[in-house]
Coordinates of C-alpha atoms and ligand atoms in Angstrom, one line a residue:
M1 CA 41.5 76.9 -11.4
C2 CA 38.5 79.2 -10.8
G3 CA 38.0 81.1 -7.6
I4 CA 35.0 80.8 -5.3
V5 CA 33.8 83.0 -2.5
G6 CA 30.8 82.5 -0.3
M7 CA 29.6 84.7 2.6
V8 CA 27.1 84.0 5.3
S9 CA 26.3 86.5 8.0
S10 CA 23.8 87.5 10.6
N11 CA 24.0 91.1 9.3
Q12 CA 23.1 92.0 5.7
F13 CA 26.0 92.6 3.3
S14 CA 26.0 93.8 -0.3
T15 CA 26.6 91.7 -3.4
L16 CA 29.3 94.3 -4.2
D17 CA 31.2 93.1 -1.1
V18 CA 31.2 89.6 -2.2
I19 CA 32.4 90.4 -5.7
A20 CA 35.1 92.7 -4.2
A21 CA 36.4 89.6 -2.3
L22 CA 36.1 87.5 -5.5
K23 CA 38.2 90.1 -7.3
R24 CA 41.1 89.1 -5.1
L25 CA 40.9 85.7 -6.6
E26 CA 40.7 86.8 -10.2
Y27 CA 44.2 85.5 -10.9
R28 CA 42.6 82.0 -10.7
G29 CA 40.6 82.7 -13.9
Y30 CA 38.9 85.5 -15.7
D31 CA 36.7 83.9 -18.4
S32 CA 33.4 84.7 -16.6
V33 CA 32.0 85.7 -13.3
G34 CA 28.7 85.2 -11.4
I35 CA 26.9 85.4 -8.0
A36 CA 23.8 84.0 -6.4
T37 CA 22.0 84.9 -3.2
S38 CA 19.9 82.6 -1.0
D39 CA 16.6 84.0 -2.3
G40 CA 17.5 82.3 -5.6
W41 CA 18.7 85.4 -7.5
V42 CA 21.5 84.7 -9.9
S43 CA 23.5 87.1 -12.0
K44 CA 26.4 86.1 -14.3
D45 CA 28.3 87.2 -17.4
V46 CA 31.3 86.4 -19.5
G47 CA 34.4 88.6 -19.1
E48 CA 36.4 90.1 -16.3
I49 CA 35.2 91.1 -12.8
D50 CA 35.6 94.9 -13.4
K51 CA 33.2 94.7 -16.4
F52 CA 30.7 92.7 -14.3
M53 CA 30.8 95.2 -11.5
D54 CA 29.6 97.9 -13.8
I55 CA 26.3 95.9 -14.3
L56 CA 26.0 94.2 -11.0
E57 CA 22.9 95.0 -8.9
D58 CA 23.7 96.3 -5.4
R59 CA 21.5 93.9 -3.4
S60 CA 21.5 93.1 0.2
A61 CA 21.8 89.5 1.4
N62 CA 22.7 87.3 4.3
L63 CA 24.1 84.5 2.2
A64 CA 25.7 84.5 -1.2
I65 CA 28.1 82.5 -3.4
S66 CA 30.2 83.7 -6.3
H67 CA 32.6 82.4 -8.9
T68 CA 35.3 83.5 -11.3
R69 CA 35.9 81.0 -14.0
W70 CA 38.7 79.4 -16.0
A71 CA 36.8 77.3 -18.5
T72 CA 37.4 73.6 -18.4
H73 CA 34.1 72.0 -19.6
G74 CA 32.3 74.1 -22.2
R75 CA 33.2 77.3 -24.0
V76 CA 33.3 80.7 -22.4
T77 CA 29.5 81.6 -22.5
K78 CA 27.0 83.0 -20.1
E79 CA 25.3 79.6 -19.9
N80 CA 28.5 78.0 -18.8
A81 CA 29.3 80.7 -16.2
H82 CA 28.7 79.8 -12.6
P83 CA 26.6 79.7 -10.3
H84 CA 24.6 76.8 -11.7
A85 CA 21.1 76.1 -10.5
S86 CA 19.2 72.8 -10.5
N87 CA 16.2 72.2 -12.7
D88 CA 13.7 73.6 -10.2
G89 CA 16.1 76.3 -9.1
S90 CA 16.1 75.0 -5.5
I91 CA 19.8 74.2 -5.4
I92 CA 22.6 76.6 -6.5
V93 CA 26.2 75.7 -6.8
V94 CA 29.6 77.1 -7.5
H95 CA 32.5 74.7 -8.1
N96 CA 36.3 74.7 -8.6
G97 CA 37.7 71.4 -9.9
I98 CA 36.7 68.8 -12.4
I99 CA 34.1 66.0 -12.0
E100 CA 35.7 63.4 -14.1
N101 CA 32.8 61.0 -14.3
F102 CA 30.3 63.8 -15.0
E103 CA 29.1 62.3 -18.3
Q104 CA 27.9 59.1 -16.6
M105 CA 26.4 61.1 -13.8
R106 CA 24.6 63.4 -16.3
A107 CA 23.3 60.4 -18.3
A108 CA 21.9 58.9 -15.1
L109 CA 20.2 62.2 -14.3
R110 CA 18.9 62.6 -17.8
S111 CA 17.3 59.2 -17.6
K112 CA 15.4 60.5 -14.6
G113 CA 14.1 63.5 -16.6
Y114 CA 16.7 66.2 -15.7
S115 CA 17.8 68.5 -18.4
F116 CA 20.9 70.6 -18.8
I117 CA 21.4 74.0 -20.2
S118 CA 25.2 74.2 -19.9
Q119 CA 28.1 72.0 -21.0
T120 CA 29.7 72.2 -17.6
D121 CA 30.4 69.3 -15.2
T122 CA 29.1 71.6 -12.4
E123 CA 25.5 71.6 -13.4
I124 CA 25.3 67.9 -12.6
I125 CA 26.1 68.7 -9.0
A126 CA 23.1 70.9 -8.6
N127 CA 20.7 68.4 -10.2
Y128 CA 22.3 65.5 -8.4
L129 CA 21.6 67.2 -5.1
E130 CA 18.1 68.3 -6.1
D131 CA 17.3 64.7 -7.1
K132 CA 18.6 63.3 -3.7
L133 CA 16.6 65.9 -1.8
R134 CA 13.4 65.1 -3.8
S135 CA 13.9 61.4 -2.8
G136 CA 13.7 62.5 0.8
M137 CA 17.3 62.6 1.7
G138 CA 18.6 65.4 3.9
M139 CA 21.2 67.8 2.4
Q140 CA 24.1 66.3 4.5
K141 CA 23.3 62.8 3.4
A142 CA 23.0 64.0 -0.2
I143 CA 26.4 65.6 -0.1
R144 CA 27.9 62.5 1.4
S145 CA 26.3 60.5 -1.4
F146 CA 27.7 62.9 -4.0
M147 CA 31.2 62.7 -2.5
K148 CA 31.0 58.9 -2.8
D149 CA 29.7 58.9 -6.4
A150 CA 31.8 61.7 -7.9
E151 CA 35.2 61.1 -9.2
G152 CA 37.6 64.0 -9.6
T153 CA 38.4 67.2 -7.7
F154 CA 36.1 69.7 -6.2
A155 CA 35.7 72.7 -3.9
I156 CA 32.0 73.3 -3.9
L157 CA 29.7 75.9 -2.2
I158 CA 26.0 75.0 -2.2
I159 CA 22.9 76.9 -1.2
I160 CA 19.3 75.8 -0.9
K161 CA 17.0 78.5 -2.1
G162 CA 15.3 80.2 0.8
E163 CA 17.5 78.8 3.5
D164 CA 20.3 80.6 5.5
T165 CA 22.7 77.6 5.6
L166 CA 25.8 77.4 3.3
Y167 CA 27.2 73.9 2.6
A168 CA 30.8 73.4 1.5
A169 CA 32.7 70.3 0.4
K170 CA 36.3 69.7 -0.7
R171 CA 38.4 67.1 -2.4
D172 CA 41.9 68.1 -3.8
S173 CA 40.8 71.7 -4.8
P174 CA 41.6 74.2 -2.1
L175 CA 39.0 75.7 0.3
V176 CA 39.3 77.7 3.4
L177 CA 36.8 79.2 5.9
G178 CA 37.4 82.7 7.4
I179 CA 35.8 83.6 10.7
L180 CA 34.3 87.0 10.8
G181 CA 32.7 88.9 13.7
D182 CA 29.2 88.4 12.4
G183 CA 29.5 85.4 10.2
F184 CA 31.8 83.5 7.9
V185 CA 33.5 83.7 4.5
L186 CA 34.5 80.7 2.4
A187 CA 37.0 81.0 -0.4
S188 CA 39.5 79.2 -2.6
D189 CA 42.3 80.9 -0.7
I190 CA 43.0 83.3 2.2
Y191 CA 43.7 86.3 0.0
A192 CA 40.0 86.7 -0.7
F193 CA 39.4 87.8 3.0
S194 CA 42.8 89.2 3.9
D195 CA 41.1 92.6 4.6
K196 CA 38.5 91.0 6.8
T197 CA 39.9 88.4 9.1
S198 CA 43.1 86.4 9.9
K199 CA 41.2 83.5 11.6
S200 CA 41.1 80.7 9.1
I201 CA 40.2 77.0 9.0
F202 CA 41.6 75.0 6.1
F203 CA 39.5 72.2 4.7
D204 CA 41.3 68.9 4.3
D205 CA 40.4 66.4 1.6
N206 CA 37.0 64.7 1.8
E207 CA 35.6 67.1 4.4
Y208 CA 32.4 69.0 4.2
A209 CA 31.0 71.7 6.4
V210 CA 27.6 73.2 7.3
I211 CA 27.8 76.9 8.0
T212 CA 25.0 79.1 9.4
P213 CA 25.4 82.8 10.3
R214 CA 26.4 81.8 13.8
S215 CA 28.1 78.4 13.6
Y216 CA 30.1 76.0 11.5
T217 CA 30.5 72.3 11.8
F218 CA 32.9 70.1 9.9
Y219 CA 32.4 66.5 9.0
V220 CA 34.1 63.5 7.5
D221 CA 31.4 61.0 6.4
S222 CA 28.8 61.5 9.0
K223 CA 31.3 62.1 11.8
E224 CA 31.6 65.6 13.2
I225 CA 35.3 66.6 13.5
E226 CA 37.3 69.2 15.4
K227 CA 39.2 71.7 13.3
Q228 CA 42.1 73.8 14.2
I229 CA 41.9 77.6 13.8
T230 CA 45.0 79.1 12.1
E231 CA 45.8 82.7 12.9
V232 CA 47.2 83.8 9.5
Q233 CA 50.2 86.2 9.4
W234 CA 49.7 88.4 6.4
T235 CA 52.9 89.2 4.5
G236 CA 53.6 90.9 1.2
I237 CA 50.1 91.8 0.0
S238 CA 50.6 93.7 -3.2
E239 CA 48.7 96.9 -4.1
K240 CA 48.6 98.7 -7.4
D241 CA 51.3 101.3 -7.8
E242 CA 50.4 104.2 -10.2
K243 CA 54.0 104.5 -11.2
Y244 CA 53.7 101.3 -13.2
E245 CA 51.2 100.6 -16.0
H246 CA 51.1 96.9 -15.3
Y247 CA 51.8 94.5 -12.4
M248 CA 54.3 92.7 -14.6
I249 CA 56.7 95.6 -14.9
K250 CA 56.1 96.5 -11.2
E251 CA 57.0 93.0 -10.3
I252 CA 60.1 93.0 -12.5
H253 CA 61.3 96.1 -10.8
E254 CA 60.6 94.6 -7.3
Q255 CA 63.2 91.9 -7.9
P256 CA 66.2 93.6 -6.2
V257 CA 64.3 94.3 -3.0
A258 CA 62.6 90.9 -3.0
A259 CA 65.9 89.2 -3.5
R260 CA 67.6 91.1 -0.7
R261 CA 64.7 90.3 1.7
L262 CA 64.9 86.6 0.8
I263 CA 68.7 86.3 1.1
E264 CA 68.5 88.0 4.5
S265 CA 65.8 85.6 5.7
M266 CA 67.9 82.6 4.7
D267 CA 70.5 83.8 7.2
T268 CA 68.0 84.7 9.9
T269 CA 64.3 83.6 10.1
Q270 CA 64.6 80.8 7.5
R271 CA 68.1 79.7 8.6
S272 CA 67.0 76.6 10.5
K273 CA 64.7 75.5 7.7
M274 CA 67.5 75.9 5.2
D275 CA 69.9 73.8 7.4
L276 CA 67.3 71.1 7.8
L277 CA 66.7 71.1 4.0
A278 CA 70.5 70.8 3.4
R279 CA 70.7 67.9 6.0
L280 CA 67.8 66.1 4.2
C281 CA 69.6 66.6 0.8
R282 CA 72.8 65.0 2.3
Q283 CA 70.9 62.1 3.9
C284 CA 68.9 61.0 0.8
K285 CA 70.1 59.0 -2.1
R286 CA 68.8 61.5 -4.6
V287 CA 66.9 64.7 -4.8
L288 CA 63.8 64.8 -7.1
F289 CA 62.4 68.2 -7.9
V290 CA 58.9 68.4 -9.1
A291 CA 57.3 71.6 -10.5
A292 CA 55.5 73.1 -13.5
G293 CA 56.1 76.0 -15.9
T294 CA 58.4 78.7 -14.6
S295 CA 59.0 76.8 -11.3
Y296 CA 60.1 73.8 -13.3
H297 CA 62.7 76.1 -15.1
A298 CA 64.0 77.2 -11.6
S299 CA 64.3 73.5 -10.6
L300 CA 66.4 72.8 -13.8
A301 CA 68.8 75.4 -12.5
G302 CA 68.8 73.5 -9.2
V303 CA 69.6 70.2 -10.9
Y304 CA 72.5 71.9 -12.7
M305 CA 74.0 73.2 -9.4
F306 CA 73.3 70.1 -7.3
N307 CA 74.9 67.7 -9.8
S308 CA 77.9 70.0 -10.1
I309 CA 78.6 69.5 -6.4
G310 CA 78.0 65.7 -6.4
I311 CA 74.4 65.7 -5.2
E312 CA 72.4 63.5 -7.5
A313 CA 69.4 65.5 -8.6
H314 CA 66.6 65.2 -11.2
T315 CA 63.6 67.1 -12.1
L316 CA 60.4 66.4 -14.0
I317 CA 57.3 68.4 -15.0
A318 CA 54.7 67.6 -12.3
S319 CA 52.1 66.3 -14.7
E320 CA 54.4 63.5 -15.8
F321 CA 56.0 62.8 -12.5
Q322 CA 54.2 59.6 -11.9
N323 CA 54.9 58.3 -15.4
F324 CA 58.6 58.9 -15.7
M325 CA 60.2 59.2 -12.3
L326 CA 61.4 56.4 -10.0
V327 CA 60.0 57.5 -6.6
N328 CA 60.7 55.7 -3.4
E329 CA 61.9 56.1 0.2
D330 CA 65.5 56.8 -1.0
A331 CA 64.3 60.1 -2.6
L332 CA 63.9 63.5 -1.2
V333 CA 61.2 65.3 -3.2
I334 CA 61.5 69.1 -3.4
A335 CA 58.3 70.6 -4.8
I336 CA 58.7 74.2 -6.1
S337 CA 55.6 76.3 -6.6
Q338 CA 54.7 79.9 -6.6
S339 CA 51.0 79.3 -5.7
G340 CA 51.5 76.1 -3.8
E341 CA 48.2 75.1 -5.3
T342 CA 49.2 73.7 -8.7
M343 CA 47.1 70.5 -8.9
D344 CA 49.8 68.6 -10.9
V345 CA 52.3 69.4 -8.1
V346 CA 49.8 68.5 -5.4
K347 CA 49.0 65.2 -7.1
A348 CA 52.7 64.4 -7.6
I349 CA 53.7 65.0 -4.0
K350 CA 50.7 63.0 -2.7
Y351 CA 51.9 60.1 -4.9
A352 CA 55.5 60.5 -3.7
K353 CA 54.4 60.5 -0.1
D354 CA 52.6 57.3 -0.7
K355 CA 55.8 55.8 -2.1
G356 CA 57.6 56.7 1.1
S357 CA 59.6 59.8 -0.1
K358 CA 60.1 62.8 2.2
I359 CA 58.4 65.9 0.9
V360 CA 59.8 69.4 1.3
S361 CA 58.9 72.5 -0.7
I362 CA 59.8 76.0 -1.9
V363 CA 56.5 78.0 -2.0
N364 CA 55.5 81.7 -2.3
V365 CA 51.9 81.6 -1.0
P366 CA 51.9 80.9 2.7
Y367 CA 49.4 78.3 4.1
S368 CA 49.0 76.8 0.6
T369 CA 48.3 73.1 0.0
V370 CA 51.8 72.3 -1.1
Q371 CA 53.2 74.0 2.0
R372 CA 50.8 72.2 4.3
L373 CA 51.7 68.8 2.7
S374 CA 55.5 69.4 3.3
E375 CA 57.7 68.4 6.1
V376 CA 59.6 71.6 5.8
S377 CA 58.8 74.5 3.4
V378 CA 61.0 77.4 2.6
E379 CA 59.1 80.6 1.7
I380 CA 60.0 82.4 -1.5
L381 CA 59.2 85.8 0.1
A382 CA 58.7 87.5 -3.2
G383 CA 55.5 89.1 -1.9
Q384 CA 52.2 88.6 -3.7
E385 CA 52.7 88.2 -7.4
I386 CA 49.6 89.4 -9.4
C387 CA 50.7 89.2 -13.0
V388 CA 49.9 85.7 -14.4
A389 CA 53.5 85.5 -15.6
S390 CA 56.0 84.7 -12.9
T391 CA 59.0 87.0 -12.7
K392 CA 60.1 87.9 -9.2
T393 CA 59.1 84.5 -7.9
Y394 CA 61.4 82.7 -10.4
T395 CA 64.3 84.9 -9.3
N396 CA 63.7 84.1 -5.7
Q397 CA 63.2 80.4 -6.4
V398 CA 66.6 80.3 -8.1
L399 CA 68.2 82.2 -5.2
I400 CA 66.9 79.7 -2.7
L401 CA 68.4 76.9 -4.8
I402 CA 71.7 78.8 -5.0
C403 CA 71.7 79.2 -1.2
L404 CA 70.8 75.6 -0.6
A405 CA 73.6 74.5 -3.0
N406 CA 76.0 76.8 -1.1
L407 CA 75.2 75.0 2.1
L408 CA 76.0 71.7 0.3
G409 CA 79.4 72.8 -1.2
F410 CA 78.6 75.2 -4.1
R411 CA 80.6 78.3 -3.7
T412 CA 79.2 81.7 -4.6
D413 CA 78.7 85.2 -3.3
I414 CA 74.9 85.2 -3.1
K415 CA 74.8 88.5 -1.4
S416 CA 76.1 90.3 -4.4
I417 CA 73.2 89.2 -6.6
P418 CA 70.5 91.7 -5.6
E419 CA 72.7 94.6 -6.7
M420 CA 73.5 92.8 -10.0
I421 CA 69.7 92.4 -10.6
G422 CA 69.2 96.2 -10.0
S423 CA 72.0 97.2 -12.3
T424 CA 70.8 94.7 -15.0
I425 CA 67.4 96.3 -15.0
E426 CA 68.8 99.8 -15.0
S427 CA 71.3 99.3 -17.8
S428 CA 69.1 97.3 -20.1
E429 CA 65.5 98.6 -19.9
E430 CA 65.8 101.5 -22.4
K431 CA 67.6 99.3 -25.0
V432 CA 65.1 96.5 -24.6
M433 CA 62.3 99.0 -25.1
E434 CA 63.9 100.3 -28.3
L435 CA 64.6 96.9 -29.8
S436 CA 61.1 95.7 -28.9
R437 CA 59.6 98.3 -31.2
S438 CA 60.6 96.4 -34.3
M439 CA 59.6 93.0 -32.9
S440 CA 55.8 93.3 -32.8
D441 CA 55.4 91.3 -36.0
T442 CA 57.9 88.7 -35.1
R443 CA 56.4 85.2 -35.3
D444 CA 59.2 83.0 -34.1
I445 CA 62.1 83.4 -31.7
Y446 CA 64.6 80.8 -30.8
V447 CA 66.3 81.1 -27.4
I448 CA 69.4 79.1 -26.8
G449 CA 71.6 78.3 -23.8
R450 CA 74.0 75.7 -22.5
G451 CA 74.6 74.4 -18.9
I452 CA 73.4 77.1 -16.5
S453 CA 72.0 79.1 -19.3
Y454 CA 69.8 76.3 -20.6
P455 CA 67.1 76.5 -17.9
L456 CA 66.8 80.2 -18.4
S457 CA 66.5 79.9 -22.1
R458 CA 63.4 77.8 -21.5
E459 CA 62.1 80.4 -19.1
V460 CA 62.6 83.3 -21.5
A461 CA 60.9 81.4 -24.2
L462 CA 57.9 80.8 -21.9
K463 CA 57.7 84.5 -21.1
L464 CA 57.7 85.3 -24.8
K465 CA 54.9 82.8 -25.5
E466 CA 52.6 83.7 -22.6
I467 CA 53.0 87.4 -22.6
S468 CA 54.0 88.5 -26.1
Y469 CA 52.1 85.7 -27.9
I470 CA 55.2 84.8 -30.0
H471 CA 56.1 81.2 -30.8
A472 CA 59.4 80.8 -28.9
E473 CA 61.5 77.7 -28.3
G474 CA 64.0 77.5 -25.5
M475 CA 66.7 75.1 -26.5
M476 CA 70.0 73.6 -25.7
G477 CA 72.5 75.4 -27.9
G478 CA 74.2 72.2 -28.8
E479 CA 71.0 70.5 -29.9
L480 CA 70.0 73.1 -32.4
K481 CA 72.2 71.6 -35.2
H482 CA 70.4 68.3 -34.8
G483 CA 67.3 69.6 -36.5
T484 CA 65.9 72.9 -35.5
I485 CA 68.6 74.8 -37.3
A486 CA 66.6 74.0 -40.5
L487 CA 64.1 76.7 -39.4
I488 CA 66.7 79.5 -39.2
E489 CA 66.4 81.9 -42.1
E490 CA 67.6 85.3 -42.9
G491 CA 66.4 87.6 -40.1
T492 CA 65.1 84.8 -37.7
I493 CA 65.6 86.2 -34.2
V494 CA 67.8 84.1 -31.9
F495 CA 68.4 85.1 -28.3
S496 CA 71.7 83.6 -27.3
F497 CA 72.7 83.4 -23.6
I498 CA 76.5 83.0 -23.1
P499 CA 77.8 83.0 -19.6
N500 CA 81.4 83.9 -18.9
T501 CA 83.8 81.9 -21.1
D502 CA 81.4 79.5 -22.7
Y503 CA 83.1 79.2 -26.1
E504 CA 80.9 76.3 -27.1
M505 CA 77.9 78.4 -26.7
L506 CA 79.6 81.1 -28.7
S507 CA 80.2 78.5 -31.5
N508 CA 76.5 77.6 -31.4
T509 CA 75.7 81.3 -31.8
Q510 CA 78.0 81.7 -34.7
E511 CA 76.4 78.7 -36.4
V512 CA 73.0 80.4 -36.5
A513 CA 74.5 83.8 -37.3
A514 CA 76.2 82.2 -40.4
R515 CA 72.7 81.2 -41.6
G516 CA 71.4 84.7 -41.4
A517 CA 69.9 84.7 -37.9
H518 CA 69.4 88.1 -36.2
V519 CA 71.3 87.3 -33.0
I520 CA 70.6 89.1 -29.7
M521 CA 73.4 88.0 -27.5
I522 CA 73.3 88.3 -23.7
S523 CA 76.6 87.7 -21.9
D524 CA 78.7 88.9 -19.0
N525 CA 81.8 88.6 -21.2
P526 CA 82.8 91.9 -22.9
E527 CA 85.1 89.9 -25.2
F528 CA 82.1 88.5 -27.0
E529 CA 80.7 92.0 -27.7
P530 CA 77.2 91.1 -26.7
T531 CA 74.0 93.0 -27.4
F532 CA 73.5 93.2 -23.7
L533 CA 76.5 93.1 -21.4
L534 CA 75.6 91.9 -18.0
P535 CA 77.4 92.6 -14.7
P536 CA 80.3 90.1 -14.1
S537 CA 78.7 87.0 -12.8
V538 CA 79.3 84.9 -9.7
P539 CA 78.4 81.2 -10.0
G540 CA 74.7 80.9 -10.4
S541 CA 73.9 84.6 -10.8
F542 CA 73.6 84.4 -14.6
S543 CA 70.5 82.3 -14.2
V544 CA 68.8 85.4 -12.7
T545 CA 70.3 88.4 -14.4
A546 CA 70.1 87.0 -17.9
T547 CA 66.5 86.0 -17.4
I548 CA 65.6 89.6 -16.5
I549 CA 66.5 90.6 -20.1
G550 CA 64.0 88.1 -21.4
Q551 CA 61.3 89.2 -18.9
L552 CA 61.8 92.8 -20.1
F553 CA 61.6 91.8 -23.8
A554 CA 58.4 89.8 -23.2
Y555 CA 56.9 92.8 -21.4
Y556 CA 57.9 95.5 -23.9
I557 CA 57.0 93.5 -27.0
A558 CA 53.6 92.7 -25.5
K559 CA 53.1 96.4 -24.7
E560 CA 54.0 97.3 -28.3
K561 CA 51.4 94.9 -29.4
G562 CA 48.8 96.2 -27.0
L563 CA 48.2 92.8 -25.3
P564 CA 46.5 92.2 -22.0
I565 CA 49.9 91.8 -20.2
D566 CA 48.8 90.9 -16.6
K567 CA 46.0 88.6 -17.7
P568 CA 47.0 86.9 -21.0
R569 CA 44.4 84.9 -22.9
N570 CA 43.5 81.4 -21.8
L571 CA 45.7 81.5 -18.7
A572 CA 45.3 81.6 -15.0
K573 CA 47.9 82.2 -12.3
S574 CA 47.0 79.2 -10.2
V575 CA 46.4 76.0 -12.2
T576 CA 44.2 73.9 -9.9
V577 CA 43.1 71.3 -12.4
K578 CA 45.0 68.3 -13.7
Ligands
AGP601 C1 54.5 81.3 -15.2 O1 54.8 82.5 -15.9 C2 53.4 80.6 -15.7 N1 52.2 81.4 -15.7 C3 53.2 79.2 -15.2 O2 54.0 78.4 -16.0 C4 53.5 78.8 -13.8 O3 54.8 78.9 -13.5 C5 53.0 77.3 -13.5 O4 51.7 77.2 -13.7 C6 53.4 76.8 -12.2 O5 52.8 77.5 -11.2 P1 53.2 77.4 -9.6 O6 54.6 77.9 -9.6 O7 52.2 78.3 -8.9 O8 53.1 76.0 -9.2

């Protein structure tokens, strides 16, 4: 996680400009923020960027580096905030990633007399480079030596105090260079400079670059390499809309439009990619989805649909993919990711590629690492999602899977779904708001589903956890009686998702109601007299419409509790560490 931005220019710019660019990466982490300029000036603090901007000195510079942190090593303190300087202040560094062998590296530096004021892995980078430079090495050689000695992941920006050259290096963590008229900007992703330039160069693993106000040179080891300039097409940049208090509710309301845009693209601009994906699904022996969090829940819906039409499909949480999945050349691996930068997913697909699998993906952020590692990548086209919790991207992920399943023999009227999404929001929002008022003290919620409604029960539970800070469990309705039902007491809230004529799910619901549970039933079957009656489903649509009720509950309960909805504690939108 963490976002980094560096700027180098032949004209002076303000430190405020750098932090404004960094603000666009705040979804990567918001524990602390900091900036350094090439004259050695460093300013940093804990908390969010807006708060930092109130105290930030408006200084002019030709070279600066900055960082927004999601803490990995060391607590959220000013000392642990980046940038980190070396002992004599000559080297200043910002870093995204994790140096896994930092303890050994730190011990080696300590034995040479270096001291450390933070608990971070990053501080060793600055001191390591200072040490090499003191020994007479040039900076490029020192960077190469670091890349050889360091284990783990990194995107690093380095300045030498008093010089006008910016150094950058990358392994696994994302890094991109933007070409400006009078200089360059380096960032964790292209959104940081979407208002400045569309000319980008993506770093590949184990590359480093030397950037001056007028030139850039990329290297692998000591060899200079040619890099391709990508002309980025900007789509779906999201701006604040005063009508909505939070991005989350804005993004929930954007779902009908985002769904329509996606469905249309799958018939037009994305048609050939969808056909190729369908062909690859038919040709392989089995489909393996890999994803994390919400994207994993969407993949579970895919497994349900694919298996129902005779296509063998499995899914596994990305961080366990290498441990529990048989991966070989018979498999087609479909990575699903909003950000396209989730490190667990990136690692899993690199592993699968090595094992001979074909890699394809479903990604929201264009030009992201997952997209660039894929043979074919379908775009989620939800537009930029700012709230840390995924809503509209989940819906569009499921819609892509429904469409893909349709091409393989599943039969549904996908075009009717956007309207169902709209009417679900319209008919339920007031009632959700009202019920949420009495749920702010709720400690536990059980969310149950079966078949197509099981994946969404997991997704709704995740939303309740991350946004409303309520312990929630998304479970298979049939599994409840095998243990968890012991926790159901008088008044325990159970969300029950019952699609069409699922009488087994109805029985599971009655089992908890008989033990005093307060059931909130969501169904498209009026016969069941649900708390929320959804529009009549078509195959697959329940995965989307029913989830929206859960999204709304998570939002309104959190609002009732006064929680930081768009930036919940301890989270970041893009999880770029293992
Ligand atoms: C979603 O609400 C979560 N914040 C999180 O689980 C997320 O889905 C997960 O980290 C995966 O991210 P990705 O889709 O960008 O790969």
